[in-house]
Tab-separated table of N, CA and C in Angstrom:
chain	number	residue	atom	x	y	z
A	313	MET	N	-8.707	-13.703	1.304
A	313	MET	CA	-9.137	-12.501	0.639
A	313	MET	C	-9.315	-12.805	-0.846
A	314	ALA	N	-10.457	-12.431	-1.412
A	314	ALA	CA	-10.719	-12.681	-2.824
A	314	ALA	C	-9.864	-11.754	-3.684
A	315	ASN	N	-9.307	-12.292	-4.745
A	315	ASN	CA	-8.400	-11.522	-5.588
A	315	ASN	C	-9.089	-10.485	-6.452
A	316	ASN	N	-10.403	-10.565	-6.626
A	316	ASN	CA	-11.081	-9.639	-7.520
A	316	ASN	C	-11.679	-8.440	-6.792
A	317	GLN	N	-11.366	-8.263	-5.534
A	317	GLN	CA	-11.933	-7.163	-4.764
A	317	GLN	C	-10.846	-6.183	-4.360
A	318	HIS	N	-11.264	-4.939	-4.148
A	318	HIS	CA	-10.348	-3.890	-3.718
A	318	HIS	C	-10.362	-3.793	-2.196
A	319	HIS	N	-9.174	-3.599	-1.614
A	319	HIS	CA	-9.020	-3.555	-0.164
A	319	HIS	C	-7.974	-2.512	0.205
A	320	PRO	N	-7.993	-2.044	1.455
A	320	PRO	CA	-6.884	-1.203	1.927
A	320	PRO	C	-5.595	-2.025	1.947
A	321	LEU	N	-4.486	-1.369	1.762
A	321	LEU	CA	-3.184	-2.034	1.773
A	321	LEU	C	-2.958	-2.793	3.078
A	322	THR	N	-3.527	-2.329	4.169
A	322	THR	CA	-3.358	-2.981	5.469
A	322	THR	C	-3.927	-4.399	5.488
A	323	ASN	N	-4.853	-4.712	4.601
A	323	ASN	CA	-5.460	-6.047	4.558
A	323	ASN	C	-4.603	-7.068	3.826
A	324	LEU	N	-3.598	-6.610	3.107
A	324	LEU	CA	-2.742	-7.511	2.338
A	324	LEU	C	-1.813	-8.275	3.278
A	325	GLU	N	-1.639	-9.553	3.033
A	325	GLU	CA	-0.779	-10.393	3.867
A	325	GLU	C	0.686	-10.219	3.480
A	326	VAL	N	1.566	-10.497	4.425
A	326	VAL	CA	3.007	-10.422	4.176
A	326	VAL	C	3.375	-11.369	3.033
A	327	GLY	N	4.171	-10.864	2.106
A	327	GLY	CA	4.604	-11.656	0.967
A	327	GLY	C	3.688	-11.572	-0.236
A	328	LYS	N	2.524	-10.974	-0.078
A	328	LYS	CA	1.555	-10.875	-1.170
A	328	LYS	C	1.724	-9.557	-1.918
A	329	ALA	N	1.388	-9.595	-3.206
A	329	ALA	CA	1.500	-8.419	-4.067
A	329	ALA	C	0.113	-7.926	-4.464
A	330	ALA	N	0.061	-6.659	-4.856
A	330	ALA	CA	-1.191	-6.051	-5.286
A	330	ALA	C	-0.875	-4.882	-6.213
A	331	ILE	N	-1.903	-4.398	-6.866
A	331	ILE	CA	-1.798	-3.225	-7.725
A	331	ILE	C	-2.552	-2.080	-7.052
A	332	VAL	N	-1.918	-0.912	-6.989
A	332	VAL	CA	-2.560	0.269	-6.407
A	332	VAL	C	-3.697	0.701	-7.326
A	333	CYS	N	-4.881	0.885	-6.754
A	333	CYS	CA	-6.045	1.331	-7.514
A	333	CYS	C	-6.372	2.793	-7.235
A	334	GLN	N	-6.182	3.196	-5.982
A	334	GLN	CA	-6.602	4.539	-5.584
A	334	GLN	C	-5.926	4.912	-4.279
A	335	ILE	N	-5.688	6.213	-4.102
A	335	ILE	CA	-5.222	6.725	-2.815
A	335	ILE	C	-6.276	7.701	-2.322
A	336	LEU	N	-6.856	7.398	-1.183
A	336	LEU	CA	-7.894	8.241	-0.604
A	336	LEU	C	-7.273	9.446	0.088
A	337	THR	N	-8.036	10.515	0.180
A	337	THR	CA	-7.579	11.696	0.902
A	337	THR	C	-8.021	11.553	2.347
A	338	GLY	N	-7.080	11.501	3.250
A	338	GLY	CA	-7.381	11.354	4.670
A	338	GLY	C	-7.463	12.702	5.355
A	339	ILE	N	-7.280	12.701	6.661
A	339	ILE	CA	-7.385	13.932	7.443
A	339	ILE	C	-6.264	14.916	7.133
A	340	HIS	N	-5.182	14.427	6.533
A	340	HIS	CA	-4.062	15.303	6.190
A	340	HIS	C	-4.243	15.957	4.830
A	341	GLY	N	-5.308	15.630	4.136
A	341	GLY	CA	-5.612	16.249	2.855
A	341	GLY	C	-4.657	15.847	1.747
A	342	LYS	N	-4.553	16.725	0.778
A	342	LYS	CA	-3.748	16.460	-0.417
A	342	LYS	C	-2.255	16.359	-0.122
A	343	ALA	N	-1.788	16.941	0.968
A	343	ALA	CA	-0.353	16.902	1.285
A	343	ALA	C	0.133	15.458	1.413
A	344	LEU	N	-0.599	14.637	2.147
A	344	LEU	CA	-0.204	13.238	2.306
A	344	LEU	C	-0.359	12.480	0.992
A	345	THR	N	-1.460	12.725	0.293
A	345	THR	CA	-1.678	12.067	-0.996
A	345	THR	C	-0.536	12.376	-1.954
A	346	ASN	N	-0.138	13.636	-2.022
A	346	ASN	CA	0.965	14.032	-2.904
A	346	ASN	C	2.282	13.398	-2.471
A	347	ARG	N	2.506	13.296	-1.174
A	347	ARG	CA	3.737	12.676	-0.671
A	347	ARG	C	3.792	11.193	-1.047
A	348	LEU	N	2.673	10.500	-0.886
A	348	LEU	CA	2.621	9.084	-1.256
A	348	LEU	C	2.875	8.902	-2.752
A	349	LYS	N	2.301	9.788	-3.556
A	349	LYS	CA	2.530	9.722	-5.004
A	349	LYS	C	3.993	9.972	-5.340
A	350	SER	N	4.636	10.889	-4.612
A	350	SER	CA	6.055	11.173	-4.871
A	350	SER	C	6.945	9.977	-4.516
A	351	LEU	N	6.450	9.094	-3.657
A	351	LEU	CA	7.175	7.874	-3.296
A	351	LEU	C	6.913	6.736	-4.289
A	352	GLY	N	6.095	7.015	-5.293
A	352	GLY	CA	5.812	6.019	-6.322
A	352	GLY	C	4.489	5.305	-6.170
A	353	LEU	N	3.728	5.649	-5.150
A	353	LEU	CA	2.435	4.998	-4.926
A	353	LEU	C	1.376	5.675	-5.790
A	354	VAL	N	1.266	5.196	-7.020
A	354	VAL	CA	0.312	5.739	-7.982
A	354	VAL	C	-0.528	4.593	-8.541
A	355	SER	N	-1.677	4.932	-9.096
A	355	SER	CA	-2.551	3.911	-9.680
A	355	SER	C	-1.797	3.088	-10.708
A	356	GLY	N	-1.964	1.780	-10.619
A	356	GLY	CA	-1.328	0.862	-11.550
A	356	GLY	C	0.021	0.331	-11.090
A	357	LYS	N	0.575	0.892	-10.023
A	357	LYS	CA	1.898	0.467	-9.531
A	357	LYS	C	1.753	-0.799	-8.689
A	358	LYS	N	2.685	-1.728	-8.871
A	358	LYS	CA	2.691	-2.965	-8.091
A	358	LYS	C	3.357	-2.706	-6.743
A	359	VAL	N	2.748	-3.228	-5.689
A	359	VAL	CA	3.303	-3.138	-4.338
A	359	VAL	C	3.309	-4.530	-3.718
A	360	LYS	N	4.195	-4.714	-2.755
A	360	LYS	CA	4.286	-6.002	-2.060
A	360	LYS	C	4.599	-5.733	-0.598
A	361	ILE	N	3.892	-6.412	0.302
A	361	ILE	CA	4.148	-6.278	1.733
A	361	ILE	C	5.352	-7.145	2.085
A	362	LEU	N	6.412	-6.515	2.578
A	362	LEU	CA	7.609	-7.250	2.980
A	362	LEU	C	7.545	-7.669	4.442
A	363	ARG	N	7.027	-6.772	5.291
A	363	ARG	CA	6.910	-7.053	6.734
A	363	ARG	C	5.800	-6.209	7.333
A	364	LYS	N	5.243	-6.726	8.414
A	364	LYS	CA	4.316	-5.950	9.241
A	364	LYS	C	4.866	-5.963	10.653
A	365	LEU	N	5.072	-4.789	11.203
A	365	LEU	CA	5.572	-4.666	12.570
A	365	LEU	C	4.380	-4.368	13.471
A	366	TRP	N	3.973	-5.330	14.250
A	366	TRP	CA	2.738	-5.214	15.035
A	366	TRP	C	2.808	-4.147	16.108
A	367	TRP	N	3.969	-3.939	16.737
A	367	TRP	CA	4.030	-3.025	17.874
A	367	TRP	C	3.867	-1.567	17.465
A	368	GLY	N	4.261	-1.229	16.269
A	368	GLY	CA	4.125	0.148	15.826
A	368	GLY	C	3.121	0.310	14.712
A	369	LYS	N	2.447	-0.788	14.380
A	369	LYS	CA	1.500	-0.783	13.274
A	369	LYS	C	2.134	-0.157	12.035
A	370	THR	N	3.304	-0.671	11.688
A	370	THR	CA	4.055	-0.169	10.544
A	370	THR	C	4.185	-1.262	9.494
A	371	LEU	N	4.061	-0.877	8.228
A	371	LEU	CA	4.223	-1.811	7.122
A	371	LEU	C	5.488	-1.468	6.357
A	372	HIS	N	6.260	-2.480	6.008
A	372	HIS	CA	7.435	-2.337	5.154
A	372	HIS	C	6.983	-2.802	3.779
A	373	VAL	N	6.986	-1.886	2.805
A	373	VAL	CA	6.365	-2.129	1.508
A	373	VAL	C	7.365	-1.931	0.374
A	374	LYS	N	7.351	-2.843	-0.574
A	374	LYS	CA	8.133	-2.676	-1.800
A	374	LYS	C	7.214	-2.038	-2.835
A	375	VAL	N	7.682	-0.949	-3.437
A	375	VAL	CA	6.913	-0.228	-4.449
A	375	VAL	C	7.638	-0.380	-5.778
A	376	GLY	N	6.975	-0.995	-6.743
A	376	GLY	CA	7.636	-1.235	-8.018
A	376	GLY	C	8.752	-2.251	-7.853
A	377	ALA	N	9.815	-2.072	-8.630
A	377	ALA	CA	10.902	-3.052	-8.628
A	377	ALA	C	12.019	-2.727	-7.650
A	378	THR	N	12.198	-1.450	-7.304
A	378	THR	CA	13.405	-1.086	-6.554
A	378	THR	C	13.191	-0.282	-5.281
A	379	THR	N	12.028	0.277	-5.069
A	379	THR	CA	11.807	1.164	-3.930
A	379	THR	C	11.180	0.419	-2.764
A	380	THR	N	11.686	0.640	-1.559
A	380	THR	CA	11.040	0.120	-0.352
A	380	THR	C	10.784	1.286	0.588
A	381	ILE	N	9.612	1.274	1.216
A	381	ILE	CA	9.227	2.345	2.132
A	381	ILE	C	8.553	1.749	3.361
A	382	ALA	N	8.483	2.537	4.409
A	382	ALA	CA	7.734	2.172	5.613
A	382	ALA	C	6.525	3.086	5.693
A	383	LEU	N	5.380	2.503	5.987
A	383	LEU	CA	4.142	3.267	6.109
A	383	LEU	C	3.484	2.983	7.447
A	384	ARG	N	2.967	4.023	8.062
A	384	ARG	CA	2.157	3.826	9.258
A	384	ARG	C	0.817	3.229	8.848
A	385	ASP	N	0.211	2.531	9.759
A	385	ASP	CA	-1.075	1.888	9.531
A	385	ASP	C	-2.110	2.878	9.003
A	386	GLU	N	-2.162	4.071	9.591
A	386	GLU	CA	-3.175	5.055	9.181
A	386	GLU	C	-2.957	5.545	7.753
A	387	GLU	N	-1.712	5.567	7.294
A	387	GLU	CA	-1.423	5.949	5.908
A	387	GLU	C	-1.754	4.801	4.962
A	388	ALA	N	-1.380	3.596	5.350
A	388	ALA	CA	-1.603	2.421	4.505
A	388	ALA	C	-3.092	2.155	4.287
A	389	LYS	N	-3.926	2.522	5.242
A	389	LYS	CA	-5.373	2.335	5.098
A	389	LYS	C	-5.950	3.186	3.974
A	390	LEU	N	-5.254	4.245	3.596
A	390	LEU	CA	-5.724	5.138	2.537
A	390	LEU	C	-5.378	4.632	1.140
A	391	ILE	N	-4.535	3.608	1.062
A	391	ILE	CA	-4.098	3.074	-0.230
A	391	ILE	C	-4.958	1.858	-0.557
A	392	ILE	N	-5.773	1.991	-1.591
A	392	ILE	CA	-6.688	0.924	-1.991
A	392	ILE	C	-6.016	0.111	-3.094
A	393	VAL	N	-5.965	-1.200	-2.886
A	393	VAL	CA	-5.254	-2.088	-3.808
A	393	VAL	C	-6.146	-3.234	-4.263
A	394	LYS	N	-5.740	-3.834	-5.369
A	394	LYS	CA	-6.374	-5.058	-5.861
A	394	LYS	C	-5.302	-6.139	-5.841
A	395	PRO	N	-5.472	-7.164	-5.017
A	395	PRO	CA	-4.475	-8.240	-4.936
A	395	PRO	C	-4.254	-8.904	-6.293
A	396	THR	N	-3.013	-9.317	-6.536
A	396	THR	CA	-2.682	-10.033	-7.769
A	396	THR	C	-2.512	-11.513	-7.451
A	397	SER	N	-2.593	-12.324	-8.471
A	397	SER	CA	-2.457	-13.764	-8.247
A	397	SER	C	-1.005	-14.166	-8.039
A	398	GLY	N	-0.070	-13.420	-8.630
A	398	GLY	CA	1.349	-13.735	-8.461
A	398	GLY	C	1.944	-12.971	-7.311
A	399	GLN	N	3.137	-13.402	-6.876
A	399	GLN	CA	3.818	-12.692	-5.811
A	399	GLN	C	4.866	-11.845	-6.438
């Protein structure tokens, strides 16, 4: 994946970091967007994929320096990130 392009969070590999660029409004509307923002997923925030659980399509994500959350695949697809060169 090229580092200068924006991708859904689901495209990020385990152990890789990225910067949140945008959160799209999905079928759940602003309620989900607001919930993600309340968890710290805002533009400019660094995120890192800690694990991907294939059977439930769940991502374990570190947000910033101290927060870790689990996201369903359908939620993670709404988070647009730009991969960083460092981990």
